[in-house]
Amino acid sequence: MANSADVLNHLLGHPPTSLHPITYNYLVPNLKGLQNLLRAADDVKPANLEPDLSQPSDDPEAPLTPPPSPKEQEDSEPAPITSTEDPNEMPSTTSGVNDPVKPESSSASGNQTEISIFTAATEAFSKANTNCSIAESLERCKEIVALAKSRDIRVRGYVSVALGCPYEGPDVPPSNVADIAASLLEMGVDEVSVADTTGMGTAPRTLDLLKTLSAAGIANQDIALHFHDTYGQALVNAVVGLEHGVRTFDSSVGGLGGCPFSKDATGNVATEDLVYCLHSLGATTGVNVEKMAEIGAWISTELDRPNDSRAGKALLARLRS
């Protein structure tokens, strides 16, 4: 198996083709990690690019150019997740539920590069995951964010164990999460993903956390929700977030994932399950759930692991019957 540096260089030099914009998200554990990413991006000449995009800039502060898509499109933003029953509905360019994708009108004007940084809502998990205190992790984040912003790179911040910690238990104070999220936003993070890393979250505690975040002045459009499905509560909690006004949710195809520092945690809520649920509520996602189910089955086979998406397996069974 190739090491991470080889994978990064291949991805930067030979980006996959896509009819839609691709956001390349790189986990950056520290400042050195971001510096290595920028160095690799500057050194690698992507294949088959237009000359004005393929040449690395002489300016060390120049924006990082992500791998391009093969075509261009006026609207490069992905369709937001939004319920059609919501009076404050955000516009969407495509439903993705019934409308077929048309190559001539759905290609991307350009991909995006973003990085992710992590901190935690409890001291014990912060020590285990990042080998430092919460305060120290936030100081490290400041350096990373400053460099990323100097290169016009979008930054996503994660607050781990927001609804339960494997070391300190399920009762994580919502005010701790709000304080950390506010600190990340104040330093320039573009979006904070509030993560139920252990899957301990329940609907009442999810709602309590969301109310606390709102009371702290944190807008719904500045956060995402990230639910692991360890106890089978991820979809319920996602619906709570949707009803509260959150429109960005993390998921993983086939329910892939887990956490090395929360050993009983399963993967994220399966993308197929989440999209199927959202469509059943009348939401617009821009995702073809049948195609997503096929991807989930394929990657599960490739990784020789069970497909954890119930909706995905049911959809494929129906399509094949």
PDB file of C-alpha atoms in Angstrom:
ATOM      1  CA  MET A   1       0.000   0.000   0.000  1.00  0.00           C
ATOM      2  CA  ALA A   2       1.350   3.424  -0.947  1.00  0.00           C
ATOM      3  CA  ASN A   3       2.304   5.828   1.818  1.00  0.00           C
ATOM      4  CA  SER A   4       0.388   9.065   2.295  1.00  0.00           C
ATOM      5  CA  ALA A   5       3.002  11.184   0.499  1.00  0.00           C
ATOM      6  CA  ASP A   6       2.779   8.994  -2.618  1.00  0.00           C
ATOM      7  CA  VAL A   7      -1.014   9.135  -2.546  1.00  0.00           C
ATOM      8  CA  LEU A   8      -0.955  12.918  -2.193  1.00  0.00           C
ATOM      9  CA  ASN A   9       1.497  13.384  -5.062  1.00  0.00           C
ATOM     10  CA  HIS A  10      -0.520  11.096  -7.327  1.00  0.00           C
ATOM     11  CA  LEU A  11      -3.769  12.875  -6.489  1.00  0.00           C
ATOM     12  CA  LEU A  12      -2.278  16.304  -7.125  1.00  0.00           C
ATOM     13  CA  GLY A  13      -0.623  15.222 -10.356  1.00  0.00           C
ATOM     14  CA  HIS A  14      -3.392  12.997 -11.739  1.00  0.00           C
ATOM     15  CA  PRO A  15      -6.736  14.231 -10.415  1.00  0.00           C
ATOM     16  CA  PRO A  16      -9.775  12.087 -11.235  1.00  0.00           C
ATOM     17  CA  THR A  17     -12.194  13.486 -13.772  1.00  0.00           C
ATOM     18  CA  SER A  18     -15.615  14.563 -12.589  1.00  0.00           C
ATOM     19  CA  LEU A  19     -18.688  16.285 -13.959  1.00  0.00           C
ATOM     20  CA  HIS A  20     -19.024  18.153 -10.680  1.00  0.00           C
ATOM     21  CA  PRO A  21     -16.668  20.147  -8.460  1.00  0.00           C
ATOM     22  CA  ILE A  22     -14.536  18.045  -6.135  1.00  0.00           C
ATOM     23  CA  THR A  23     -13.452  19.343  -2.745  1.00  0.00           C
ATOM     24  CA  TYR A  24     -10.138  17.813  -1.705  1.00  0.00           C
ATOM     25  CA  ASN A  25      -9.969  17.830   2.082  1.00  0.00           C
ATOM     26  CA  TYR A  26      -6.660  17.138   3.790  1.00  0.00           C
ATOM     27  CA  LEU A  27      -6.358  16.427   7.498  1.00  0.00           C
ATOM     28  CA  VAL A  28      -3.587  18.612   8.889  1.00  0.00           C
ATOM     29  CA  PRO A  29      -2.356  17.482  12.336  1.00  0.00           C
ATOM     30  CA  ASN A  30       0.046  20.387  12.836  1.00  0.00           C
ATOM     31  CA  LEU A  31       1.747  23.300  11.091  1.00  0.00           C
ATOM     32  CA  LYS A  32       4.389  21.029   9.583  1.00  0.00           C
ATOM     33  CA  GLY A  33       1.646  18.961   7.995  1.00  0.00           C
ATOM     34  CA  LEU A  34       0.244  21.989   6.187  1.00  0.00           C
ATOM     35  CA  GLN A  35       3.716  23.090   5.123  1.00  0.00           C
ATOM     36  CA  ASN A  36       4.321  19.638   3.640  1.00  0.00           C
ATOM     37  CA  LEU A  37       1.002  19.808   1.773  1.00  0.00           C
ATOM     38  CA  LEU A  38       1.838  23.216   0.313  1.00  0.00           C
ATOM     39  CA  ARG A  39       5.304  22.068  -0.682  1.00  0.00           C
ATOM     40  CA  ALA A  40       3.901  19.010  -2.433  1.00  0.00           C
ATOM     41  CA  ALA A  41       1.263  21.092  -4.194  1.00  0.00           C
ATOM     42  CA  ASP A  42       3.884  23.568  -5.390  1.00  0.00           C
ATOM     43  CA  ASP A  43       6.259  20.828  -6.583  1.00  0.00           C
ATOM     44  CA  VAL A  44       3.794  18.642  -8.462  1.00  0.00           C
ATOM     45  CA  LYS A  45       2.763  19.692 -11.980  1.00  0.00           C
ATOM     46  CA  PRO A  46      -0.740  18.340 -12.536  1.00  0.00           C
ATOM     47  CA  ALA A  47      -1.193  16.377 -15.747  1.00  0.00           C
ATOM     48  CA  ASN A  48      -3.145  17.722 -18.743  1.00  0.00           C
ATOM     49  CA  LEU A  49      -3.764  21.200 -17.365  1.00  0.00           C
ATOM     50  CA  GLU A  50      -4.077  24.525 -19.082  1.00  0.00           C
ATOM     51  CA  PRO A  51      -0.761  26.425 -18.881  1.00  0.00           C
ATOM     52  CA  ASP A  52      -2.067  29.160 -16.609  1.00  0.00           C
ATOM     53  CA  LEU A  53      -3.150  26.570 -14.017  1.00  0.00           C
ATOM     54  CA  SER A  54      -0.218  24.157 -14.244  1.00  0.00           C
ATOM     55  CA  GLN A  55       2.616  26.514 -13.395  1.00  0.00           C
ATOM     56  CA  PRO A  56       3.477  26.845  -9.695  1.00  0.00           C
ATOM     57  CA  SER A  57       3.643  30.445  -8.603  1.00  0.00           C
ATOM     58  CA  ASP A  58       6.909  32.114  -7.700  1.00  0.00           C
ATOM     59  CA  ASP A  59       5.069  33.836  -4.888  1.00  0.00           C
ATOM     60  CA  PRO A  60       5.185  31.711  -1.679  1.00  0.00           C
ATOM     61  CA  GLU A  61       1.979  33.398  -0.568  1.00  0.00           C
ATOM     62  CA  ALA A  62       0.116  32.572  -3.784  1.00  0.00           C
ATOM     63  CA  PRO A  63      -3.158  30.666  -3.441  1.00  0.00           C
ATOM     64  CA  LEU A  64      -2.964  26.882  -3.667  1.00  0.00           C
ATOM     65  CA  THR A  65      -4.485  25.678  -6.949  1.00  0.00           C
ATOM     66  CA  PRO A  66      -6.410  22.427  -6.453  1.00  0.00           C
ATOM     67  CA  PRO A  67      -6.634  19.758  -9.146  1.00  0.00           C
ATOM     68  CA  PRO A  68      -9.079  20.922 -11.841  1.00  0.00           C
ATOM     69  CA  SER A  69     -12.150  19.268 -13.247  1.00  0.00           C
ATOM     70  CA  PRO A  70     -12.197  18.528 -16.991  1.00  0.00           C
ATOM     71  CA  LYS A  71     -14.961  21.001 -17.837  1.00  0.00           C
ATOM     72  CA  GLU A  72     -16.289  24.333 -16.706  1.00  0.00           C
ATOM     73  CA  GLN A  73     -19.631  25.357 -15.273  1.00  0.00           C
ATOM     74  CA  GLU A  74     -20.973  28.703 -14.206  1.00  0.00           C
ATOM     75  CA  ASP A  75     -22.213  27.434 -10.872  1.00  0.00           C
ATOM     76  CA  SER A  76     -19.399  25.667  -9.039  1.00  0.00           C
ATOM     77  CA  GLU A  77     -21.098  25.421  -5.677  1.00  0.00           C
ATOM     78  CA  PRO A  78     -22.525  22.036  -4.631  1.00  0.00           C
ATOM     79  CA  ALA A  79     -26.255  21.974  -3.970  1.00  0.00           C
ATOM     80  CA  PRO A  80     -27.014  22.524  -0.280  1.00  0.00           C
ATOM     81  CA  ILE A  81     -29.062  20.147   1.806  1.00  0.00           C
ATOM     82  CA  THR A  82     -32.346  21.854   2.430  1.00  0.00           C
ATOM     83  CA  SER A  83     -35.910  20.859   3.155  1.00  0.00           C
ATOM     84  CA  THR A  84     -38.570  22.014   0.724  1.00  0.00           C
ATOM     85  CA  GLU A  85     -40.873  22.443   3.703  1.00  0.00           C
ATOM     86  CA  ASP A  86     -38.572  25.033   5.272  1.00  0.00           C
ATOM     87  CA  PRO A  87     -39.802  28.617   4.832  1.00  0.00           C
ATOM     88  CA  ASN A  88     -36.177  29.732   4.849  1.00  0.00           C
ATOM     89  CA  GLU A  89     -35.268  27.272   2.101  1.00  0.00           C
ATOM     90  CA  MET A  90     -31.936  27.833   0.421  1.00  0.00           C
ATOM     91  CA  PRO A  91     -31.903  27.667  -3.393  1.00  0.00           C
ATOM     92  CA  SER A  92     -30.613  24.572  -5.103  1.00  0.00           C
ATOM     93  CA  THR A  93     -29.505  24.089  -8.683  1.00  0.00           C
ATOM     94  CA  THR A  94     -30.519  20.440  -8.899  1.00  0.00           C
ATOM     95  CA  SER A  95     -32.642  18.099  -6.845  1.00  0.00           C
ATOM     96  CA  GLY A  96     -30.599  14.992  -7.485  1.00  0.00           C
ATOM     97  CA  VAL A  97     -33.638  12.909  -6.638  1.00  0.00           C
ATOM     98  CA  ASN A  98     -35.432  12.600  -9.959  1.00  0.00           C
ATOM     99  CA  ASP A  99     -33.444  14.764 -12.379  1.00  0.00           C
ATOM    100  CA  PRO A 100     -30.813  13.013 -14.515  1.00  0.00           C
ATOM    101  CA  VAL A 101     -27.341  14.510 -14.637  1.00  0.00           C
ATOM    102  CA  LYS A 102     -26.634  16.215 -17.967  1.00  0.00           C
ATOM    103  CA  PRO A 103     -22.900  16.296 -18.726  1.00  0.00           C
ATOM    104  CA  GLU A 104     -23.122  19.431 -20.854  1.00  0.00           C
ATOM    105  CA  SER A 105     -24.659  21.439 -18.016  1.00  0.00           C
ATOM    106  CA  SER A 106     -23.205  19.868 -14.873  1.00  0.00           C
ATOM    107  CA  SER A 107     -19.441  20.094 -15.240  1.00  0.00           C
ATOM    108  CA  ALA A 108     -17.482  22.100 -12.718  1.00  0.00           C
ATOM    109  CA  SER A 109     -15.731  25.431 -13.091  1.00  0.00           C
ATOM    110  CA  GLY A 110     -13.052  24.290 -10.689  1.00  0.00           C
ATOM    111  CA  ASN A 111     -12.323  22.145  -7.679  1.00  0.00           C
ATOM    112  CA  GLN A 112     -11.546  23.313  -4.192  1.00  0.00           C
ATOM    113  CA  THR A 113      -8.874  22.478  -1.676  1.00  0.00           C
ATOM    114  CA  GLU A 114      -9.584  22.643   2.019  1.00  0.00           C
ATOM    115  CA  ILE A 115      -7.920  21.399   5.178  1.00  0.00           C
ATOM    116  CA  SER A 116      -9.284  20.018   8.420  1.00  0.00           C
ATOM    117  CA  ILE A 117      -7.979  20.678  11.906  1.00  0.00           C
ATOM    118  CA  PHE A 118      -9.033  18.909  15.077  1.00  0.00           C
ATOM    119  CA  THR A 119      -9.564  19.742  18.694  1.00  0.00           C
ATOM    120  CA  ALA A 120     -11.775  18.130  21.335  1.00  0.00           C
ATOM    121  CA  ALA A 121     -14.449  19.003  23.858  1.00  0.00           C
ATOM    122  CA  THR A 122     -12.776  17.123  26.736  1.00  0.00           C
ATOM    123  CA  GLU A 123      -9.248  17.303  28.096  1.00  0.00           C
ATOM    124  CA  ALA A 124      -8.865  13.522  28.263  1.00  0.00           C
ATOM    125  CA  PHE A 125      -9.708  13.015  24.602  1.00  0.00           C
ATOM    126  CA  SER A 126      -7.543  15.962  23.564  1.00  0.00           C
ATOM    127  CA  LYS A 127      -4.575  14.393  25.346  1.00  0.00           C
ATOM    128  CA  ALA A 128      -5.234  11.010  23.714  1.00  0.00           C
ATOM    129  CA  ASN A 129      -5.916  12.303  20.206  1.00  0.00           C
ATOM    130  CA  THR A 130      -3.569  15.283  19.873  1.00  0.00           C
ATOM    131  CA  ASN A 131      -1.206  14.784  22.835  1.00  0.00           C
ATOM    132  CA  CYS A 132      -1.926  18.217  24.220  1.00  0.00           C
ATOM    133  CA  SER A 133      -4.508  20.161  26.210  1.00  0.00           C
ATOM    134  CA  ILE A 134      -7.484  21.877  24.598  1.00  0.00           C
ATOM    135  CA  ALA A 135      -5.842  25.267  25.072  1.00  0.00           C
ATOM    136  CA  GLU A 136      -2.615  24.034  23.496  1.00  0.00           C
ATOM    137  CA  SER A 137      -4.497  22.515  20.563  1.00  0.00           C
ATOM    138  CA  LEU A 138      -6.246  25.820  19.903  1.00  0.00           C
ATOM    139  CA  GLU A 139      -2.896  27.628  19.887  1.00  0.00           C
ATOM    140  CA  ARG A 140      -1.608  25.131  17.336  1.00  0.00           C
ATOM    141  CA  CYS A 141      -4.728  25.671  15.270  1.00  0.00           C
ATOM    142  CA  LYS A 142      -4.088  29.423  15.113  1.00  0.00           C
ATOM    143  CA  GLU A 143      -0.762  28.898  13.319  1.00  0.00           C
ATOM    144  CA  ILE A 144      -2.316  26.481  10.851  1.00  0.00           C
ATOM    145  CA  VAL A 145      -5.269  28.747  10.113  1.00  0.00           C
ATOM    146  CA  ALA A 146      -3.027  31.786   9.606  1.00  0.00           C
ATOM    147  CA  LEU A 147      -0.895  29.974   7.024  1.00  0.00           C
ATOM    148  CA  ALA A 148      -3.938  28.466   5.295  1.00  0.00           C
ATOM    149  CA  LYS A 149      -5.601  31.848   4.986  1.00  0.00           C
ATOM    150  CA  SER A 150      -2.434  33.356   3.526  1.00  0.00           C
ATOM    151  CA  ARG A 151      -2.854  30.837   0.703  1.00  0.00           C
ATOM    152  CA  ASP A 152      -6.639  31.251   0.388  1.00  0.00           C
ATOM    153  CA  ILE A 153      -7.335  27.724   1.613  1.00  0.00           C
ATOM    154  CA  ARG A 154     -10.643  26.964   3.269  1.00  0.00           C
ATOM    155  CA  VAL A 155     -10.348  25.581   6.800  1.00  0.00           C
ATOM    156  CA  ARG A 156     -12.727  23.187   8.499  1.00  0.00           C
ATOM    157  CA  GLY A 157     -12.427  22.773  12.264  1.00  0.00           C
ATOM    158  CA  TYR A 158     -13.657  19.719  14.157  1.00  0.00           C
ATOM    159  CA  VAL A 159     -14.743  19.576  17.783  1.00  0.00           C
ATOM    160  CA  SER A 160     -14.499  15.900  18.679  1.00  0.00           C
ATOM    161  CA  VAL A 161     -16.519  14.099  21.388  1.00  0.00           C
ATOM    162  CA  ALA A 162     -19.104  16.882  21.530  1.00  0.00           C
ATOM    163  CA  LEU A 163     -21.817  14.503  22.750  1.00  0.00           C
ATOM    164  CA  GLY A 164     -19.865  11.932  24.688  1.00  0.00           C
ATOM    165  CA  CYS A 165     -16.270  11.006  25.526  1.00  0.00           C
ATOM    166  CA  PRO A 166     -14.803   7.489  25.836  1.00  0.00           C
ATOM    167  CA  TYR A 167     -12.765   8.665  28.836  1.00  0.00           C
ATOM    168  CA  GLU A 168     -15.016  11.194  30.580  1.00  0.00           C
ATOM    169  CA  GLY A 169     -18.428   9.746  29.730  1.00  0.00           C
ATOM    170  CA  PRO A 170     -21.535  10.980  27.919  1.00  0.00           C
ATOM    171  CA  ASP A 171     -22.131  14.190  29.840  1.00  0.00           C
ATOM    172  CA  VAL A 172     -19.926  16.644  27.975  1.00  0.00           C
ATOM    173  CA  PRO A 173     -20.972  20.212  28.912  1.00  0.00           C
ATOM    174  CA  PRO A 174     -22.517  21.893  25.842  1.00  0.00           C
ATOM    175  CA  SER A 175     -20.956  25.171  26.970  1.00  0.00           C
ATOM    176  CA  ASN A 176     -17.490  23.640  26.457  1.00  0.00           C
ATOM    177  CA  VAL A 177     -18.367  22.802  22.868  1.00  0.00           C
ATOM    178  CA  ALA A 178     -19.753  26.294  22.274  1.00  0.00           C
ATOM    179  CA  ASP A 179     -16.633  27.967  23.683  1.00  0.00           C
ATOM    180  CA  ILE A 180     -14.320  25.882  21.500  1.00  0.00           C
ATOM    181  CA  ALA A 181     -16.453  26.372  18.385  1.00  0.00           C
ATOM    182  CA  ALA A 182     -16.477  30.128  18.969  1.00  0.00           C
ATOM    183  CA  SER A 183     -12.684  30.141  19.374  1.00  0.00           C
ATOM    184  CA  LEU A 184     -12.239  28.312  16.082  1.00  0.00           C
ATOM    185  CA  LEU A 185     -14.543  30.685  14.229  1.00  0.00           C
ATOM    186  CA  GLU A 186     -12.860  33.724  15.748  1.00  0.00           C
ATOM    187  CA  MET A 187      -9.441  32.590  14.511  1.00  0.00           C
ATOM    188  CA  GLY A 188     -10.784  32.332  10.955  1.00  0.00           C
ATOM    189  CA  VAL A 189     -12.051  28.769  10.553  1.00  0.00           C
ATOM    190  CA  ASP A 190     -14.706  28.717   7.825  1.00  0.00           C
ATOM    191  CA  GLU A 191     -16.876  25.961   9.260  1.00  0.00           C
ATOM    192  CA  VAL A 192     -16.951  23.989  12.507  1.00  0.00           C
ATOM    193  CA  SER A 193     -18.004  20.362  12.407  1.00  0.00           C
ATOM    194  CA  VAL A 194     -19.520  19.426  15.764  1.00  0.00           C
ATOM    195  CA  ALA A 195     -18.722  15.750  16.077  1.00  0.00           C
ATOM    196  CA  ASP A 196     -20.399  12.976  18.040  1.00  0.00           C
ATOM    197  CA  THR A 197     -17.276  10.848  17.767  1.00  0.00           C
ATOM    198  CA  THR A 198     -18.498   8.095  20.065  1.00  0.00           C
ATOM    199  CA  GLY A 199     -22.096   7.980  18.842  1.00  0.00           C
ATOM    200  CA  MET A 200     -23.329   8.554  22.407  1.00  0.00           C
ATOM    201  CA  GLY A 201     -25.525  11.461  21.375  1.00  0.00           C
ATOM    202  CA  THR A 202     -29.286  11.304  21.769  1.00  0.00           C
ATOM    203  CA  ALA A 203     -32.002  13.504  20.322  1.00  0.00           C
ATOM    204  CA  PRO A 204     -32.618  15.499  23.542  1.00  0.00           C
ATOM    205  CA  ARG A 205     -28.907  16.105  24.151  1.00  0.00           C
ATOM    206  CA  THR A 206     -28.341  16.988  20.498  1.00  0.00           C
ATOM    207  CA  LEU A 207     -31.096  19.597  20.706  1.00  0.00           C
ATOM    208  CA  ASP A 208     -29.677  20.944  23.975  1.00  0.00           C
ATOM    209  CA  LEU A 209     -26.263  21.303  22.350  1.00  0.00           C
ATOM    210  CA  LEU A 210     -27.695  23.079  19.318  1.00  0.00           C
ATOM    211  CA  LYS A 211     -29.614  25.497  21.520  1.00  0.00           C
ATOM    212  CA  THR A 212     -26.442  26.218  23.484  1.00  0.00           C
ATOM    213  CA  LEU A 213     -24.512  26.909  20.288  1.00  0.00           C
ATOM    214  CA  SER A 214     -27.235  29.275  19.095  1.00  0.00           C
ATOM    215  CA  ALA A 215     -27.327  31.054  22.457  1.00  0.00           C
ATOM    216  CA  ALA A 216     -23.560  31.574  22.166  1.00  0.00           C
ATOM    217  CA  GLY A 217     -24.119  33.419  18.888  1.00  0.00           C
ATOM    218  CA  ILE A 218     -22.948  30.617  16.607  1.00  0.00           C
ATOM    219  CA  ALA A 219     -24.978  30.632  13.405  1.00  0.00           C
ATOM    220  CA  ASN A 220     -26.315  27.429  11.874  1.00  0.00           C
ATOM    221  CA  GLN A 221     -24.591  28.202   8.587  1.00  0.00           C
ATOM    222  CA  ASP A 222     -21.222  28.166  10.378  1.00  0.00           C
ATOM    223  CA  ILE A 223     -21.546  24.613  11.680  1.00  0.00           C
ATOM    224  CA  ALA A 224     -21.861  21.080  10.379  1.00  0.00           C
ATOM    225  CA  LEU A 225     -22.991  18.026  12.288  1.00  0.00           C
ATOM    226  CA  HIS A 226     -20.979  14.814  12.356  1.00  0.00           C
ATOM    227  CA  PHE A 227     -22.680  11.755  13.822  1.00  0.00           C
ATOM    228  CA  HIS A 228     -21.211   8.303  14.302  1.00  0.00           C
ATOM    229  CA  ASP A 229     -23.835   5.573  14.359  1.00  0.00           C
ATOM    230  CA  THR A 230     -22.508   3.434  17.212  1.00  0.00           C
ATOM    231  CA  TYR A 231     -25.852   3.284  19.036  1.00  0.00           C
ATOM    232  CA  GLY A 232     -28.062   3.669  15.974  1.00  0.00           C
ATOM    233  CA  GLN A 233     -28.964   7.284  16.787  1.00  0.00           C
ATOM    234  CA  ALA A 234     -27.190   9.117  13.989  1.00  0.00           C
ATOM    235  CA  LEU A 235     -30.182   9.567  11.680  1.00  0.00           C
ATOM    236  CA  VAL A 236     -32.437  10.655  14.542  1.00  0.00           C
ATOM    237  CA  ASN A 237     -29.861  13.212  15.629  1.00  0.00           C
ATOM    238  CA  ALA A 238     -29.411  14.426  12.052  1.00  0.00           C
ATOM    239  CA  VAL A 239     -33.153  15.069  11.757  1.00  0.00           C
ATOM    240  CA  VAL A 240     -33.001  17.040  15.011  1.00  0.00           C
ATOM    241  CA  GLY A 241     -30.239  19.141  13.463  1.00  0.00           C
ATOM    242  CA  LEU A 242     -32.217  19.591  10.250  1.00  0.00           C
ATOM    243  CA  GLU A 243     -35.271  20.798  12.165  1.00  0.00           C
ATOM    244  CA  HIS A 244     -33.062  23.204  14.107  1.00  0.00           C
ATOM    245  CA  GLY A 245     -31.847  24.748  10.841  1.00  0.00           C
ATOM    246  CA  VAL A 246     -28.490  23.063  10.243  1.00  0.00           C
ATOM    247  CA  ARG A 247     -27.914  22.273   6.575  1.00  0.00           C
ATOM    248  CA  THR A 248     -24.507  20.581   6.492  1.00  0.00           C
ATOM    249  CA  PHE A 249     -24.005  16.997   7.635  1.00  0.00           C
ATOM    250  CA  ASP A 250     -20.980  14.740   7.476  1.00  0.00           C
ATOM    251  CA  SER A 251     -21.437  11.152   6.363  1.00  0.00           C
ATOM    252  CA  SER A 252     -19.452   8.294   4.873  1.00  0.00           C
ATOM    253  CA  VAL A 253     -20.402   6.012   2.021  1.00  0.00           C
ATOM    254  CA  GLY A 254     -21.181   2.526   3.278  1.00  0.00           C
ATOM    255  CA  GLY A 255     -20.842   3.752   6.865  1.00  0.00           C
ATOM    256  CA  LEU A 256     -17.046   3.643   6.689  1.00  0.00           C
ATOM    257  CA  GLY A 257     -14.973   5.026   9.513  1.00  0.00           C
ATOM    258  CA  GLY A 258     -14.389   4.831  13.220  1.00  0.00           C
ATOM    259  CA  CYS A 259     -11.925   6.357  15.643  1.00  0.00           C
ATOM    260  CA  PRO A 260      -8.718   4.807  17.032  1.00  0.00           C
ATOM    261  CA  PHE A 261      -9.188   6.648  20.333  1.00  0.00           C
ATOM    262  CA  SER A 262     -12.824   5.606  20.709  1.00  0.00           C
ATOM    263  CA  LYS A 263     -12.451   1.912  20.066  1.00  0.00           C
ATOM    264  CA  ASP A 264     -16.133   0.993  20.283  1.00  0.00           C
ATOM    265  CA  ALA A 265     -17.211   3.727  17.869  1.00  0.00           C
ATOM    266  CA  THR A 266     -18.496   2.608  14.499  1.00  0.00           C
ATOM    267  CA  GLY A 267     -18.287   4.655  11.323  1.00  0.00           C
ATOM    268  CA  ASN A 268     -20.139   7.814  10.415  1.00  0.00           C
ATOM    269  CA  VAL A 269     -23.768   7.645   9.461  1.00  0.00           C
ATOM    270  CA  ALA A 270     -23.905   6.051   6.023  1.00  0.00           C
ATOM    271  CA  THR A 271     -24.319   8.576   3.220  1.00  0.00           C
ATOM    272  CA  GLU A 272     -26.920   6.369   1.549  1.00  0.00           C
ATOM    273  CA  ASP A 273     -28.996   6.211   4.747  1.00  0.00           C
ATOM    274  CA  LEU A 274     -28.741   9.944   5.372  1.00  0.00           C
ATOM    275  CA  VAL A 275     -29.635  10.905   1.789  1.00  0.00           C
ATOM    276  CA  TYR A 276     -32.543   8.445   1.673  1.00  0.00           C
ATOM    277  CA  CYS A 277     -33.856   9.885   4.949  1.00  0.00           C
ATOM    278  CA  LEU A 278     -33.499  13.478   3.747  1.00  0.00           C
ATOM    279  CA  HIS A 279     -35.241  12.730   0.465  1.00  0.00           C
ATOM    280  CA  SER A 280     -38.091  11.092   2.365  1.00  0.00           C
ATOM    281  CA  LEU A 281     -38.520  14.382   4.237  1.00  0.00           C
ATOM    282  CA  GLY A 282     -38.727  16.339   0.993  1.00  0.00           C
ATOM    283  CA  ALA A 283     -35.188  17.655   1.132  1.00  0.00           C
ATOM    284  CA  THR A 284     -33.058  18.569  -1.860  1.00  0.00           C
ATOM    285  CA  THR A 285     -29.515  17.215  -1.754  1.00  0.00           C
ATOM    286  CA  GLY A 286     -28.196  17.004  -5.317  1.00  0.00           C
ATOM    287  CA  VAL A 287     -27.274  13.351  -4.684  1.00  0.00           C
ATOM    288  CA  ASN A 288     -28.384  10.344  -6.717  1.00  0.00           C
ATOM    289  CA  VAL A 289     -28.968   7.879  -3.899  1.00  0.00           C
ATOM    290  CA  GLU A 290     -29.055   4.837  -6.196  1.00  0.00           C
ATOM    291  CA  LYS A 291     -25.619   5.674  -7.598  1.00  0.00           C
ATOM    292  CA  MET A 292     -24.391   6.300  -4.065  1.00  0.00           C
ATOM    293  CA  ALA A 293     -25.640   2.837  -3.067  1.00  0.00           C
ATOM    294  CA  GLU A 294     -23.636   1.315  -5.909  1.00  0.00           C
ATOM    295  CA  ILE A 295     -20.517   3.131  -4.698  1.00  0.00           C
ATOM    296  CA  GLY A 296     -21.112   1.903  -1.153  1.00  0.00           C
ATOM    297  CA  ALA A 297     -21.369  -1.702  -2.312  1.00  0.00           C
ATOM    298  CA  TRP A 298     -18.249  -1.339  -4.462  1.00  0.00           C
ATOM    299  CA  ILE A 299     -16.007   0.205  -1.795  1.00  0.00           C
ATOM    300  CA  SER A 300     -17.185  -2.295   0.826  1.00  0.00           C
ATOM    301  CA  THR A 301     -16.181  -5.126  -1.506  1.00  0.00           C
ATOM    302  CA  GLU A 302     -12.844  -3.493  -2.271  1.00  0.00           C
ATOM    303  CA  LEU A 303     -12.081  -3.135   1.435  1.00  0.00           C
ATOM    304  CA  ASP A 304     -13.413  -6.620   2.229  1.00  0.00           C
ATOM    305  CA  ARG A 305     -15.724  -5.315   4.914  1.00  0.00           C
ATOM    306  CA  PRO A 306     -19.496  -5.380   5.475  1.00  0.00           C
ATOM    307  CA  ASN A 307     -21.630  -2.706   3.876  1.00  0.00           C
ATOM    308  CA  ASP A 308     -23.156  -0.878   6.859  1.00  0.00           C
ATOM    309  CA  SER A 309     -25.750   1.063   4.867  1.00  0.00           C
ATOM    310  CA  ARG A 310     -29.187  -0.456   5.317  1.00  0.00           C
ATOM    311  CA  ALA A 311     -30.780   1.883   2.793  1.00  0.00           C
ATOM    312  CA  GLY A 312     -28.000   1.211   0.311  1.00  0.00           C
ATOM    313  CA  LYS A 313     -28.412  -2.542   0.504  1.00  0.00           C
ATOM    314  CA  ALA A 314     -32.201  -2.292   0.253  1.00  0.00           C
ATOM    315  CA  LEU A 315     -32.027   0.021  -2.760  1.00  0.00           C
ATOM    316  CA  LEU A 316     -29.647  -2.298  -4.588  1.00  0.00           C
ATOM    317  CA  ALA A 317     -31.784  -5.331  -3.800  1.00  0.00           C
ATOM    318  CA  ARG A 318     -34.819  -3.546  -5.236  1.00  0.00           C
ATOM    319  CA  LEU A 319     -32.961  -2.424  -8.347  1.00  0.00           C
ATOM    320  CA  ARG A 320     -31.698  -5.948  -8.996  1.00  0.00           C
ATOM    321  CA  SER A 321     -35.012  -7.680  -8.409  1.00  0.00           C
TER     322      SER A 321
END
